[in-house]
mmCIF file of C-alpha atoms in Angstrom:
data_model
loop_
_atom_site.group_PDB
_atom_site.id
_atom_site.type_symbol
_atom_site.label_atom_id
_atom_site.label_comp_id
_atom_site.label_asym_id
_atom_site.label_seq_id
_atom_site.Cartn_x
_atom_site.Cartn_y
_atom_site.Cartn_z
ATOM 1 C CA GLN G 1 163.184 85.955 166.142
ATOM 2 C CA SER G 2 163.491 82.165 166.054
ATOM 3 C CA VAL G 3 163.271 80.107 169.254
ATOM 4 C CA LEU G 4 166.381 78.107 168.322
ATOM 5 C CA THR G 5 169.533 80.083 167.564
ATOM 6 C CA GLN G 6 171.733 79.292 164.585
ATOM 7 C CA PRO G 7 174.508 81.313 162.969
ATOM 8 C CA PRO G 8 173.161 82.987 159.816
ATOM 9 C CA SER G 9 176.072 81.831 157.694
ATOM 10 C CA ALA G 10 178.902 79.325 157.494
ATOM 11 C CA SER G 11 181.463 78.526 154.846
ATOM 12 C CA GLY G 12 184.201 76.127 153.916
ATOM 13 C CA THR G 13 186.288 74.882 151.042
ATOM 14 C CA PRO G 14 185.817 71.520 149.326
ATOM 15 C CA GLY G 15 187.038 68.676 151.508
ATOM 16 C CA GLN G 16 186.865 70.680 154.725
ATOM 17 C CA ARG G 17 184.762 69.923 157.799
ATOM 18 C CA VAL G 18 182.245 72.483 158.927
ATOM 19 C CA THR G 19 179.930 72.578 161.910
ATOM 20 C CA ILE G 20 176.674 74.438 162.439
ATOM 21 C CA SER G 21 175.444 75.095 165.952
ATOM 22 C CA CYS G 22 171.900 75.266 167.287
ATOM 23 C CA SER G 23 171.115 76.625 170.730
ATOM 24 C CA GLY G 24 167.831 76.221 172.566
ATOM 25 C CA SER G 25 166.459 75.770 176.056
ATOM 26 C CA SER G 26 165.332 73.160 178.552
ATOM 27 C CA SER G 27 161.840 73.007 177.052
ATOM 28 C CA ASN G 28 163.053 72.052 173.590
ATOM 29 C CA ILE G 29 166.574 70.794 172.899
ATOM 30 C CA GLY G 30 167.149 70.105 176.580
ATOM 31 C CA SER G 31 164.334 67.558 176.738
ATOM 32 C CA ASN G 32 163.518 66.499 173.181
ATOM 33 C CA TYR G 33 165.195 65.186 170.063
ATOM 34 C CA VAL G 34 166.869 67.506 167.575
ATOM 35 C CA TYR G 35 166.282 67.299 163.841
ATOM 36 C CA TRP G 36 168.282 68.816 160.996
ATOM 37 C CA TYR G 37 167.086 69.694 157.493
ATOM 38 C CA GLN G 38 168.777 70.735 154.286
ATOM 39 C CA GLN G 39 166.917 73.078 151.971
ATOM 40 C CA LEU G 40 168.019 73.782 148.435
ATOM 41 C CA PRO G 41 166.599 76.885 146.701
ATOM 42 C CA GLY G 42 162.981 76.463 145.677
ATOM 43 C CA THR G 43 162.585 73.070 147.312
ATOM 44 C CA ALA G 44 161.057 71.675 150.484
ATOM 45 C CA PRO G 45 163.230 70.915 153.506
ATOM 46 C CA LYS G 46 164.867 67.490 153.358
ATOM 47 C CA LEU G 47 165.495 65.544 156.549
ATOM 48 C CA LEU G 48 169.210 65.057 157.200
ATOM 49 C CA ILE G 49 169.384 64.005 160.846
ATOM 50 C CA TYR G 50 166.664 62.749 163.179
ATOM 51 C CA ARG G 51 166.659 61.961 166.886
ATOM 52 C CA ASN G 52 169.859 63.960 167.451
ATOM 53 C CA ASN G 53 172.253 61.776 165.474
ATOM 54 C CA GLN G 54 170.420 59.322 163.237
ATOM 55 C CA ARG G 55 170.669 59.492 159.448
ATOM 56 C CA PRO G 56 167.774 58.505 157.183
ATOM 57 C CA SER G 57 168.671 56.023 154.487
ATOM 58 C CA GLY G 58 170.279 57.772 151.549
ATOM 59 C CA VAL G 59 171.913 60.541 153.579
ATOM 60 C CA PRO G 60 175.708 60.264 153.287
ATOM 61 C CA ASP G 61 177.679 59.533 156.440
ATOM 62 C CA ARG G 62 179.507 62.824 155.836
ATOM 63 C CA PHE G 63 176.592 64.341 157.760
ATOM 64 C CA SER G 64 176.481 63.808 161.513
ATOM 65 C CA GLY G 65 174.604 65.311 164.428
ATOM 66 C CA SER G 66 175.124 65.623 168.143
ATOM 67 C CA ARG G 67 173.367 67.091 171.159
ATOM 68 C CA SER G 68 174.675 68.221 174.519
ATOM 69 C CA GLY G 69 172.473 69.864 177.104
ATOM 70 C CA THR G 70 170.471 72.606 175.407
ATOM 71 C CA SER G 71 172.650 72.793 172.301
ATOM 72 C CA ALA G 72 173.130 70.714 169.203
ATOM 73 C CA SER G 73 175.372 70.724 166.202
ATOM 74 C CA LEU G 74 175.488 69.450 162.653
ATOM 75 C CA ALA G 75 178.835 68.472 161.193
ATOM 76 C CA ILE G 76 179.557 68.068 157.509
ATOM 77 C CA SER G 77 182.843 66.463 156.608
ATOM 78 C CA GLY G 78 184.454 66.198 153.173
ATOM 79 C CA LEU G 79 182.547 69.293 152.062
ATOM 80 C CA ARG G 80 181.244 69.185 148.490
ATOM 81 C CA SER G 81 179.861 71.900 146.232
ATOM 82 C CA GLU G 82 176.423 70.296 146.309
ATOM 83 C CA ASP G 83 176.289 70.826 150.077
ATOM 84 C CA GLU G 84 175.757 74.548 149.479
ATOM 85 C CA ALA G 85 172.269 75.075 150.910
ATOM 86 C CA ASP G 86 170.315 76.374 153.890
ATOM 87 C CA TYR G 87 170.343 74.206 157.015
ATOM 88 C CA TYR G 88 167.719 74.293 159.757
ATOM 89 C CA CYS G 89 167.548 72.700 163.184
ATOM 90 C CA ALA G 90 164.239 71.840 164.842
ATOM 91 C CA ALA G 91 162.977 70.396 168.101
ATOM 92 C CA TRP G 92 159.664 69.753 169.815
ATOM 93 C CA ASP G 93 158.988 72.325 172.511
ATOM 94 C CA ASP G 94 156.988 71.258 175.556
ATOM 95 C CA SER G 95 155.680 74.745 176.324
ATOM 96 C CA LEU G 96 152.225 75.971 175.232
ATOM 97 C CA SER G 97 150.861 72.398 174.999
ATOM 98 C CA GLY G 98 153.601 71.405 172.580
ATOM 99 C CA HIS G 99 154.711 72.689 169.218
ATOM 100 C CA TRP G 100 157.687 72.543 166.890
ATOM 101 C CA VAL G 101 160.354 75.224 167.033
ATOM 102 C CA PHE G 102 162.959 75.934 164.400
ATOM 103 C CA GLY G 103 166.254 77.700 164.091
ATOM 104 C CA GLY G 104 166.532 80.694 161.809
ATOM 105 C CA GLY G 105 168.606 78.750 159.322
ATOM 106 C CA THR G 106 172.267 78.773 158.324
ATOM 107 C CA LYS G 107 173.333 79.513 154.767
ATOM 108 C CA LEU G 108 176.298 77.280 153.949
ATOM 109 C CA THR G 109 178.600 78.520 151.218
ATOM 110 C CA VAL G 110 181.184 76.239 149.624
ATOM 111 C CA LEU G 111 184.034 78.495 148.568
ATOM 112 C CA GLU V 1 156.146 55.665 149.396
ATOM 113 C CA VAL V 2 154.995 58.453 151.670
ATOM 114 C CA GLN V 3 153.587 61.453 149.819
ATOM 115 C CA LEU V 4 152.149 64.733 151.053
ATOM 116 C CA VAL V 5 150.703 66.923 148.313
ATOM 117 C CA GLU V 6 149.471 70.415 149.132
ATOM 118 C CA SER V 7 147.035 72.433 147.046
ATOM 119 C CA GLY V 8 144.866 75.507 147.333
ATOM 120 C CA GLY V 9 147.440 78.281 147.413
ATOM 121 C CA GLY V 10 147.169 81.397 145.314
ATOM 122 C CA LEU V 11 146.814 85.166 145.291
ATOM 123 C CA VAL V 12 144.281 86.692 147.665
ATOM 124 C CA GLN V 13 143.566 90.222 148.830
ATOM 125 C CA PRO V 14 144.111 91.290 152.432
ATOM 126 C CA GLY V 15 141.117 90.262 154.512
ATOM 127 C CA GLY V 16 140.332 87.375 152.196
ATOM 128 C CA SER V 17 140.212 83.627 152.785
ATOM 129 C CA LEU V 18 141.802 80.500 151.401
ATOM 130 C CA ARG V 19 141.600 76.820 152.250
ATOM 131 C CA LEU V 20 144.689 74.699 151.837
ATOM 132 C CA SER V 21 144.507 70.943 151.446
ATOM 133 C CA CYS V 22 147.131 68.259 151.886
ATOM 134 C CA ALA V 23 146.538 64.816 150.416
ATOM 135 C CA ALA V 24 148.457 62.108 152.228
ATOM 136 C CA SER V 25 149.354 58.662 150.952
ATOM 137 C CA GLY V 26 151.763 55.836 151.644
ATOM 138 C CA PHE V 27 151.162 55.647 155.393
ATOM 139 C CA THR V 28 148.322 55.251 157.889
ATOM 140 C CA PHE V 29 147.276 58.898 158.021
ATOM 141 C CA SER V 30 144.960 58.445 161.002
ATOM 142 C CA ASN V 31 147.862 57.358 163.219
ATOM 143 C CA TYR V 32 149.830 60.586 162.956
ATOM 144 C CA TRP V 33 149.726 64.113 164.279
ATOM 145 C CA MET V 34 150.048 66.534 161.383
ATOM 146 C CA HIS V 35 151.384 70.058 161.107
ATOM 147 C CA TRP V 36 151.438 73.130 158.905
ATOM 148 C CA VAL V 37 154.734 75.009 158.684
ATOM 149 C CA ARG V 38 155.252 78.171 156.644
ATOM 150 C CA GLN V 39 158.183 79.988 155.136
ATOM 151 C CA ALA V 40 157.951 83.629 154.112
ATOM 152 C CA PRO V 41 160.030 84.640 151.074
ATOM 153 C CA GLY V 42 163.713 84.612 152.005
ATOM 154 C CA LYS V 43 162.947 83.724 155.617
ATOM 155 C CA GLY V 44 163.111 80.682 157.863
ATOM 156 C CA LEU V 45 160.675 77.947 158.794
ATOM 157 C CA VAL V 46 157.875 78.775 161.215
ATOM 158 C CA TRP V 47 155.450 76.315 162.791
ATOM 159 C CA VAL V 48 151.831 77.368 162.216
ATOM 160 C CA SER V 49 149.504 74.718 163.581
ATOM 161 C CA ARG V 50 149.123 71.092 164.588
ATOM 162 C CA ILE V 51 146.341 68.564 164.958
ATOM 163 C CA ASN V 52 146.364 65.266 166.776
ATOM 164 C CA SER V 53 145.630 61.965 165.099
ATOM 165 C CA ASP V 54 141.838 61.929 165.552
ATOM 166 C CA GLY V 55 141.358 65.673 165.158
ATOM 167 C CA SER V 56 140.187 66.259 168.716
ATOM 168 C CA ASP V 57 143.048 68.560 169.713
ATOM 169 C CA THR V 58 144.491 71.506 167.810
ATOM 170 C CA ARG V 59 147.079 74.192 168.548
ATOM 171 C CA TYR V 60 148.112 77.374 166.764
ATOM 172 C CA ALA V 61 150.949 79.839 166.682
ATOM 173 C CA ASP V 62 149.953 83.147 168.277
ATOM 174 C CA SER V 63 150.342 84.898 164.912
ATOM 175 C CA VAL V 64 147.440 82.933 163.381
ATOM 176 C CA LYS V 65 145.276 82.111 166.406
ATOM 177 C CA GLY V 66 141.646 83.050 165.824
ATOM 178 C CA ARG V 67 142.138 83.390 162.061
ATOM 179 C CA PHE V 68 143.319 79.928 160.937
ATOM 180 C CA THR V 69 141.640 76.574 161.548
ATOM 181 C CA ILE V 70 143.325 73.231 161.071
ATOM 182 C CA SER V 71 141.245 70.123 160.469
ATOM 183 C CA ARG V 72 141.503 66.657 158.993
ATOM 184 C CA ASP V 73 139.388 64.014 157.315
ATOM 185 C CA ASN V 74 140.909 60.647 158.130
ATOM 186 C CA ALA V 75 138.506 58.877 155.775
ATOM 187 C CA LYS V 76 139.899 60.962 152.910
ATOM 188 C CA ASN V 77 143.509 61.029 154.186
ATOM 189 C CA THR V 78 143.454 64.791 153.907
ATOM 190 C CA LEU V 79 144.646 67.655 156.098
ATOM 191 C CA TYR V 80 143.217 71.159 155.790
ATOM 192 C CA LEU V 81 144.064 74.700 156.783
ATOM 193 C CA GLN V 82 141.279 77.251 156.592
ATOM 194 C CA MET V 83 142.820 80.714 156.531
ATOM 195 C CA ASN V 84 140.592 83.728 157.158
ATOM 196 C CA SER V 85 141.280 87.446 157.598
ATOM 197 C CA LEU V 86 144.510 87.042 155.693
ATOM 198 C CA ARG V 87 147.225 89.631 156.114
ATOM 199 C CA VAL V 88 150.138 90.650 153.924
ATOM 200 C CA GLU V 89 152.466 89.061 156.482
ATOM 201 C CA ASP V 90 150.800 85.675 155.920
ATOM 202 C CA THR V 91 152.468 85.531 152.495
ATOM 203 C CA ALA V 92 154.551 82.353 152.496
ATOM 204 C CA VAL V 93 155.006 78.853 151.195
ATOM 205 C CA TYR V 94 152.873 76.604 153.374
ATOM 206 C CA TYR V 95 154.120 73.082 154.012
ATOM 207 C CA CYS V 96 152.098 70.164 155.265
ATOM 208 C CA ALA V 97 154.400 67.959 157.311
ATOM 209 C CA ARG V 98 154.912 65.234 159.828
ATOM 210 C CA VAL V 99 157.975 67.425 160.565
ATOM 211 C CA GLU V 100 160.026 64.634 162.137
ATOM 212 C CA ASP V 101 160.326 62.974 158.738
ATOM 213 C CA TYR V 102 158.094 63.809 155.760
ATOM 214 C CA TRP V 103 157.195 67.153 154.216
ATOM 215 C CA GLY V 104 155.090 68.146 151.240
ATOM 216 C CA GLN V 105 156.410 70.261 148.389
ATOM 217 C CA GLY V 106 154.581 73.339 149.647
ATOM 218 C CA THR V 107 151.962 75.676 148.237
ATOM 219 C CA LEU V 108 152.476 79.412 147.841
ATOM 220 C CA VAL V 109 150.029 81.833 149.421
ATOM 221 C CA THR V 110 150.380 85.457 148.360
ATOM 222 C CA VAL V 111 148.357 88.115 150.175
ATOM 223 C CA SER V 112 148.451 91.362 148.253
ATOM 224 C CA SER V 113 146.168 94.056 146.928
#
């Protein structure tokens, strides 16, 4: 059981916009930045969004993040076949002297 | 270029031990807290342990507390994870990470008889 809650799956057709939600609590998302990662099969997680809504260089502006209260979301616009991957949210949690918590991951399928 | 390169994974029997290493380069290693995160086959990411920049403070997930020990050698730019009393459920890819930005490629630990 992950501390952050994500839907297990999401899907869309090429060109569509999809969103993935991430729900937490006051000790994590409610008081700390949210991060999003993309993970392709057999590879390490790749940072997509940091500090709620910032994109690292090289990440297309089709990817965007937002946070409101104790929830966050990742939006992917202009969906492409290469976006098919697992997506994880993460946040620092202030409980237990501080540690990272993750969502259970969302498998995105491009139909 | 920041690089984190893990090593030391492999097949071990239940009750056995392994030591993972993570060689860091491309940044001032001694300035950063470091973490180990694991991912069981087909499952999600789970935080395992963290260590502060000078190694004086460490924390562990309840599932590994008392069995795993995180440490670092800032002179060698290397992070370690000593894993003792390994269990089948410890089978996973173990990532060394700054989490908020850079991750290693991971090293697979398989605990099986």
